Amino acid sequence: MNIKTSNLSFKYDKKAAKPVLNHLNLDIKEGTVNVLLGLNGCGKTTLIKLLAGLEKPTEGSVIYGDKNLKDIKIRDRAKIFAYVPQQANVTNDIPVRQYLSYGTTNTLAFYEHPGKEEMEKVEATANRLGISHLLEKNLGEISGGELQIVLIACALIQNTEILLLDEPTSALDMKNQNLVLSILKSVAKEGKTIILSSHNPNHALFLDSNVILINNGVVCDEGKAKELIKVNKLIPIYGEHVCVSKDLGYEEISFK
Ligand code: ADP
């Protein structure tokens, strides 16, 4: 299903003169990968929270398919999209295996517990993400980067058609950044719709994604990464030190 925002505006402080997001009209097509880029504080996290229904629009709406998000029941939302926050408030004394099993509950009736099939899904996804060795550890005993991978694994286990990820690689080393982005790339090929925020324009190039460039709460540009991730387009946002490195055989965005 497509995701649209219609004149979406948001204020944390209802009395503030200026909204954090100002009349966003997005039209995100089913099966596409979309990277939100922009400076700290431009509104990326807020937009993802609105798409996930964790904040309510001050004005306008979020539409999944032909339904306004506010009319979709919480339980049904978990069947449509999975959300990966930047930082999670998790209970420290839950083992990773048990936490991941919660990802399967969107397909179970309220009286059912994850069974053999669900636990196999947990193991397979943990294996795919290289975290099988963490399954018996408690959430409080793993590193920030490991926790980020656990949250991503939980979202993949939900197996929804849409993934909303807030800076999913922010705490990851280069190897795991590559692993997670590669998995997102292959998941996208299965036809899922992905919306993620990132601080690294190169991630959009790697994912060959669409880009939604946000500045000061408004969408200032949109398009294919290949066309939009250009020095002349990024200097007005990120400053005059943006440049390209041609050493890789392709034009990677860097700074000097
Ligand atoms: P980004 O993810 O692009 O860094 P955010 O969406 O987190 O930006 O923040 C957008 C703006 O909203 C910033 O000015 C930030 O200070 C403000 N903001 C974010 N969260 C809150 C909050 N819970 N209460 C009040 N203001 C907030």
GROMACS .gro file of C-alpha atoms and ligand atoms in nm:
model
  283
    1MET     CA    1   0.000   0.000   0.000
    2ASN     CA    2   0.108   0.359  -0.060
    3ILE     CA    3   0.169   0.600   0.227
    4LYS     CA    4   0.064   0.961   0.197
    5THR     CA    5   0.079   1.264   0.415
    6SER     CA    6  -0.170   1.536   0.345
    7ASN     CA    7  -0.081   1.886   0.464
    8LEU     CA    8   0.085   1.724   0.763
    9SER     CA    9   0.195   1.976   1.025
   10PHE     CA   10   0.314   1.916   1.378
   11LYS     CA   11   0.400   2.120   1.688
   12TYR     CA   12   0.525   1.970   2.016
   13ASP     CA   13   0.425   2.295   2.187
   14LYS     CA   14   0.080   2.385   2.057
   15LYS     CA   15   0.146   2.750   2.142
   16ALA     CA   16   0.469   2.768   1.941
   17ALA     CA   17   0.458   3.012   1.650
   18LYS     CA   18   0.639   2.781   1.410
   19PRO     CA   19   0.559   2.413   1.356
   20VAL     CA   20   0.834   2.148   1.366
   21LEU     CA   21   0.689   2.003   1.045
   22ASN     CA   22   0.505   2.234   0.810
   23HIS     CA   23   0.249   2.113   0.555
   24LEU     CA   24   0.420   1.798   0.430
   25ASN     CA   25   0.260   1.634   0.127
   26LEU     CA   26   0.443   1.307   0.073
   27ASP     CA   27   0.342   1.030  -0.162
   28ILE     CA   28   0.545   0.721  -0.086
   29LYS     CA   29   0.486   0.439  -0.330
   30GLU     CA   30   0.454   0.075  -0.229
   31GLY     CA   31   0.777  -0.123  -0.265
   32THR     CA   32   1.012   0.177  -0.260
   33VAL     CA   33   1.306   0.261  -0.033
   34ASN     CA   34   1.298   0.616   0.097
   35VAL     CA   35   1.574   0.788   0.295
   36LEU     CA   36   1.499   1.100   0.499
   37LEU     CA   37   1.800   1.331   0.505
   38GLY     CA   38   1.857   1.667   0.671
   39LEU     CA   39   2.035   1.841   0.956
   40ASN     CA   40   1.991   1.756   1.323
   41GLY     CA   41   1.662   1.895   1.441
   42CYS     CA   42   1.509   1.933   1.092
   43GLY     CA   43   1.222   1.696   1.182
   44LYS     CA   44   1.319   1.345   1.060
   45THR     CA   45   1.245   1.165   1.388
   46THR     CA   46   0.925   1.360   1.434
   47LEU     CA   47   0.809   1.261   1.085
   48ILE     CA   48   0.883   0.893   1.152
   49LYS     CA   49   0.696   0.913   1.483
   50LEU     CA   50   0.394   1.065   1.304
   51LEU     CA   51   0.407   0.789   1.042
   52ALA     CA   52   0.420   0.534   1.326
   53GLY     CA   53   0.127   0.699   1.503
   54LEU     CA   54   0.333   0.784   1.812
   55GLU     CA   55   0.256   1.152   1.770
   56LYS     CA   56  -0.071   1.293   1.639
   57PRO     CA   57  -0.074   1.552   1.359
   58THR     CA   58  -0.145   1.908   1.471
   59GLU     CA   59  -0.292   1.954   1.124
   60GLY     CA   60  -0.336   1.727   0.825
   61SER     CA   61  -0.317   1.350   0.817
   62VAL     CA   62  -0.119   1.033   0.754
   63ILE     CA   63  -0.284   0.789   0.515
   64TYR     CA   64  -0.199   0.420   0.470
   65GLY     CA   65  -0.358   0.290   0.151
   66ASP     CA   66  -0.705   0.444   0.167
   67LYS     CA   67  -0.724   0.468   0.546
   68ASN     CA   68  -0.639   0.754   0.776
   69LEU     CA   69  -0.388   0.625   1.032
   70LYS     CA   70  -0.603   0.754   1.318
   71ASP     CA   71  -0.877   0.514   1.210
   72ILE     CA   72  -0.649   0.208   1.209
   73LYS     CA   73  -0.658   0.013   1.537
   74ILE     CA   74  -0.325  -0.024   1.722
   75ARG     CA   75  -0.333  -0.403   1.676
   76ASP     CA   76  -0.391  -0.366   1.302
   77ARG     CA   77  -0.109  -0.112   1.276
   78ALA     CA   78   0.136  -0.380   1.394
   79LYS     CA   79   0.034  -0.591   1.096
   80ILE     CA   80   0.094  -0.304   0.851
   81PHE     CA   81   0.419  -0.149   0.972
   82ALA     CA   82   0.709  -0.213   1.205
   83TYR     CA   83   0.883   0.079   1.374
   84VAL     CA   84   1.243   0.088   1.489
   85PRO     CA   85   1.313   0.380   1.725
   86GLN     CA   86   1.650   0.547   1.755
   87GLN     CA   87   1.665   0.460   2.121
   88ALA     CA   88   1.436   0.212   2.289
   89ASN     CA   89   1.308   0.208   2.643
   90VAL     CA   90   1.345  -0.164   2.697
   91THR     CA   91   1.322  -0.365   3.015
   92ASN     CA   92   1.677  -0.470   3.091
   93ASP     CA   93   1.607  -0.813   3.238
   94ILE     CA   94   1.435  -0.966   2.935
   95PRO     CA   95   1.642  -1.215   2.733
   96VAL     CA   96   1.698  -1.118   2.369
   97ARG     CA   97   1.523  -1.440   2.253
   98GLN     CA   98   1.208  -1.353   2.448
   99TYR     CA   99   1.214  -0.991   2.331
  100LEU     CA  100   1.243  -1.099   1.966
  101SER     CA  101   0.953  -1.339   2.010
  102TYR     CA  102   0.727  -1.036   2.077
  103GLY     CA  103   0.783  -0.950   1.711
  104THR     CA  104   0.580  -1.256   1.614
  105THR     CA  105   0.274  -1.166   1.821
  106ASN     CA  106   0.117  -0.950   1.547
  107THR     CA  107   0.015  -1.271   1.371
  108LEU     CA  108  -0.115  -1.446   1.686
  109ALA     CA  109  -0.451  -1.424   1.857
  110PHE     CA  110  -0.441  -1.241   2.193
  111TYR     CA  111  -0.458  -1.569   2.388
  112GLU     CA  112  -0.177  -1.737   2.190
  113HIS     CA  113   0.193  -1.748   2.280
  114PRO     CA  114   0.478  -1.777   2.032
  115GLY     CA  115   0.521  -2.147   1.949
  116LYS     CA  116   0.779  -2.359   1.768
  117GLU     CA  117   0.725  -2.194   1.429
  118GLU     CA  118   0.754  -1.845   1.578
  119MET     CA  119   1.070  -1.935   1.772
  120GLU     CA  120   1.221  -2.073   1.451
  121LYS     CA  121   1.154  -1.735   1.288
  122VAL     CA  122   1.337  -1.571   1.581
  123GLU     CA  123   1.639  -1.800   1.537
  124ALA     CA  124   1.651  -1.756   1.159
  125THR     CA  125   1.639  -1.377   1.182
  126ALA     CA  126   1.895  -1.366   1.464
  127ASN     CA  127   2.119  -1.579   1.246
  128ARG     CA  128   2.066  -1.352   0.944
  129LEU     CA  129   2.167  -1.051   1.153
  130GLY     CA  130   2.461  -1.222   1.323
  131ILE     CA  131   2.318  -1.199   1.676
  132SER     CA  132   2.255  -1.568   1.756
  133HIS     CA  133   2.522  -1.546   2.028
  134LEU     CA  134   2.315  -1.281   2.206
  135LEU     CA  135   1.990  -1.478   2.231
  136GLU     CA  136   2.038  -1.589   2.594
  137LYS     CA  137   2.170  -1.254   2.715
  138ASN     CA  138   1.944  -0.997   2.878
  139LEU     CA  139   1.879  -0.670   2.694
  140GLY     CA  140   2.063  -0.489   2.973
  141GLU     CA  141   2.378  -0.693   2.906
  142ILE     CA  142   2.433  -0.601   2.541
  143SER     CA  143   2.594  -0.295   2.382
  144GLY     CA  144   2.405  -0.003   2.228
  145GLY     CA  145   2.497  -0.121   1.879
  146GLU     CA  146   2.391  -0.478   1.958
  147LEU     CA  147   2.061  -0.346   2.094
  148GLN     CA  148   2.007  -0.153   1.773
  149ILE     CA  149   2.049  -0.475   1.573
  150VAL     CA  150   1.807  -0.655   1.809
  151LEU     CA  151   1.546  -0.383   1.746
  152ILE     CA  152   1.595  -0.418   1.370
  153ALA     CA  153   1.566  -0.797   1.400
  154CYS     CA  154   1.241  -0.758   1.594
  155ALA     CA  155   1.101  -0.536   1.317
  156LEU     CA  156   1.202  -0.790   1.050
  157ILE     CA  157   1.037  -1.068   1.253
  158GLN     CA  158   0.712  -0.868   1.247
  159ASN     CA  159   0.727  -0.928   0.871
  160THR     CA  160   0.512  -0.626   0.786
  161GLU     CA  161   0.491  -0.480   0.438
  162ILE     CA  162   0.625  -0.146   0.566
  163LEU     CA  163   0.934  -0.072   0.775
  164LEU     CA  164   0.986   0.263   0.951
  165LEU     CA  165   1.340   0.297   1.083
  166ASP     CA  166   1.480   0.597   1.270
  167GLU     CA  167   1.854   0.614   1.204
  168PRO     CA  168   1.889   0.235   1.212
  169THR     CA  169   2.268   0.243   1.170
  170SER     CA  170   2.353   0.529   1.408
  171ALA     CA  171   2.520   0.306   1.672
  172LEU     CA  172   2.667   0.047   1.434
  173ASP     CA  173   3.025  -0.023   1.332
  174MET     CA  174   3.102  -0.022   0.960
  175LYS     CA  175   3.064  -0.398   0.925
  176ASN     CA  176   2.720  -0.395   1.083
  177GLN     CA  177   2.617  -0.079   0.893
  178ASN     CA  178   2.693  -0.272   0.578
  179LEU     CA  179   2.510  -0.581   0.705
  180VAL     CA  180   2.196  -0.390   0.803
  181LEU     CA  181   2.186  -0.182   0.484
  182SER     CA  182   2.245  -0.493   0.272
  183ILE     CA  183   1.959  -0.671   0.451
  184LEU     CA  184   1.732  -0.370   0.396
  185LYS     CA  185   1.830  -0.377   0.030
  186SER     CA  186   1.736  -0.742  -0.004
  187VAL     CA  187   1.417  -0.696   0.198
  188ALA     CA  188   1.325  -0.413  -0.042
  189LYS     CA  189   1.367  -0.653  -0.333
  190GLU     CA  190   1.098  -0.871  -0.168
  191GLY     CA  191   0.864  -0.576  -0.230
  192LYS     CA  192   0.858  -0.414   0.114
  193THR     CA  193   0.830  -0.038   0.155
  194ILE     CA  194   1.109   0.114   0.362
  195ILE     CA  195   1.133   0.459   0.515
  196LEU     CA  196   1.447   0.534   0.712
  197SER     CA  197   1.627   0.841   0.836
  198SER     CA  198   2.002   0.870   0.812
  199HIS     CA  199   2.283   1.115   0.865
  200ASN     CA  200   2.480   0.967   0.582
  201PRO     CA  201   2.380   1.061   0.227
  202ASN     CA  202   2.597   0.772   0.104
  203HIS     CA  203   2.348   0.530   0.259
  204ALA     CA  204   2.087   0.657   0.011
  205LEU     CA  205   2.334   0.600  -0.272
  206PHE     CA  206   2.411   0.249  -0.142
  207LEU     CA  207   2.039   0.169  -0.121
  208ASP     CA  208   1.972   0.331  -0.459
  209SER     CA  209   1.675   0.486  -0.282
  210ASN     CA  210   1.445   0.781  -0.313
  211VAL     CA  211   1.551   1.075  -0.101
  212ILE     CA  212   1.332   1.312   0.093
  213LEU     CA  213   1.545   1.611   0.186
  214ILE     CA  214   1.408   1.800   0.485
  215ASN     CA  215   1.513   2.146   0.592
  216ASN     CA  216   1.357   2.333   0.880
  217GLY     CA  217   1.045   2.119   0.885
  218VAL     CA  218   0.967   2.136   0.514
  219VAL     CA  219   1.053   1.903   0.228
  220CYS     CA  220   1.301   2.107   0.027
  221ASP     CA  221   1.375   1.845  -0.238
  222GLU     CA  222   1.274   1.492  -0.338
  223GLY     CA  223   1.405   1.250  -0.595
  224LYS     CA  224   1.627   0.953  -0.674
  225ALA     CA  225   1.947   0.943  -0.468
  226LYS     CA  226   2.155   0.922  -0.786
  227GLU     CA  227   2.016   1.255  -0.903
  228LEU     CA  228   1.974   1.432  -0.572
  229ILE     CA  229   2.289   1.339  -0.380
  230LYS     CA  230   2.502   1.595  -0.559
  231VAL     CA  231   2.742   1.843  -0.405
  232ASN     CA  232   2.555   2.145  -0.540
  233LYS     CA  233   2.229   2.019  -0.387
  234LEU     CA  234   2.385   1.934  -0.050
  235ILE     CA  235   2.600   2.245   0.009
  236PRO     CA  236   2.295   2.464   0.085
  237ILE     CA  237   2.198   2.212   0.354
  238TYR     CA  238   2.522   2.072   0.495
  239GLY     CA  239   2.757   2.366   0.423
  240GLU     CA  240   3.043   2.455   0.193
  241HIS     CA  241   3.276   2.172   0.301
  242VAL     CA  242   3.072   1.903   0.125
  243CYS     CA  243   3.268   1.743  -0.157
  244VAL     CA  244   3.298   1.414  -0.347
  245SER     CA  245   3.569   1.155  -0.321
  246LYS     CA  246   3.631   0.985  -0.654
  247ASP     CA  247   3.879   0.734  -0.514
  248LEU     CA  248   3.615   0.461  -0.491
  249GLY     CA  249   3.526   0.465  -0.859
  250TYR     CA  250   3.198   0.627  -0.770
  251GLU     CA  251   3.126   0.969  -0.629
  252GLU     CA  252   3.099   0.927  -0.255
  253ILE     CA  253   2.987   1.231  -0.060
  254SER     CA  254   3.240   1.347   0.196
  255PHE     CA  255   3.359   1.673   0.352
  256LYS     CA  256   3.690   1.860   0.337
  257ADP     P1  257   1.585   1.518   1.364
  257ADP     O1  258   1.537   1.377   1.381
  257ADP     O2  259   1.582   1.564   1.221
  257ADP     O3  260   1.718   1.543   1.427
  257ADP     P2  261   1.363   1.586   1.542
  257ADP     O4  262   1.243   1.543   1.469
  257ADP     O5  263   1.414   1.498   1.652
  257ADP     O6  264   1.481   1.616   1.437
  257ADP     O7  265   1.339   1.729   1.602
  257ADP     C1  266   1.275   1.834   1.529
  257ADP     C2  267   1.258   1.954   1.621
  257ADP     O8  268   1.165   1.922   1.723
  257ADP     C3  269   1.385   2.001   1.690
  257ADP     O9  270   1.385   2.140   1.697
  257ADP     C4  271   1.372   1.940   1.829
  257ADP    O10  272   1.438   2.020   1.922
  257ADP     C5  273   1.223   1.941   1.852
  257ADP     N1  274   1.180   1.830   1.937
  257ADP     C6  275   1.207   1.698   1.917
  257ADP     N2  276   1.147   1.621   2.012
  257ADP     C7  277   1.083   1.706   2.094
  257ADP     C8  278   1.003   1.688   2.212
  257ADP     N3  279   0.977   1.567   2.262
  257ADP     N4  280   0.953   1.800   2.270
  257ADP     C9  281   0.975   1.923   2.218
  257ADP     N5  282   1.049   1.947   2.108
  257ADP    C10  283   1.102   1.841   2.047
   0.00000   0.00000   0.00000
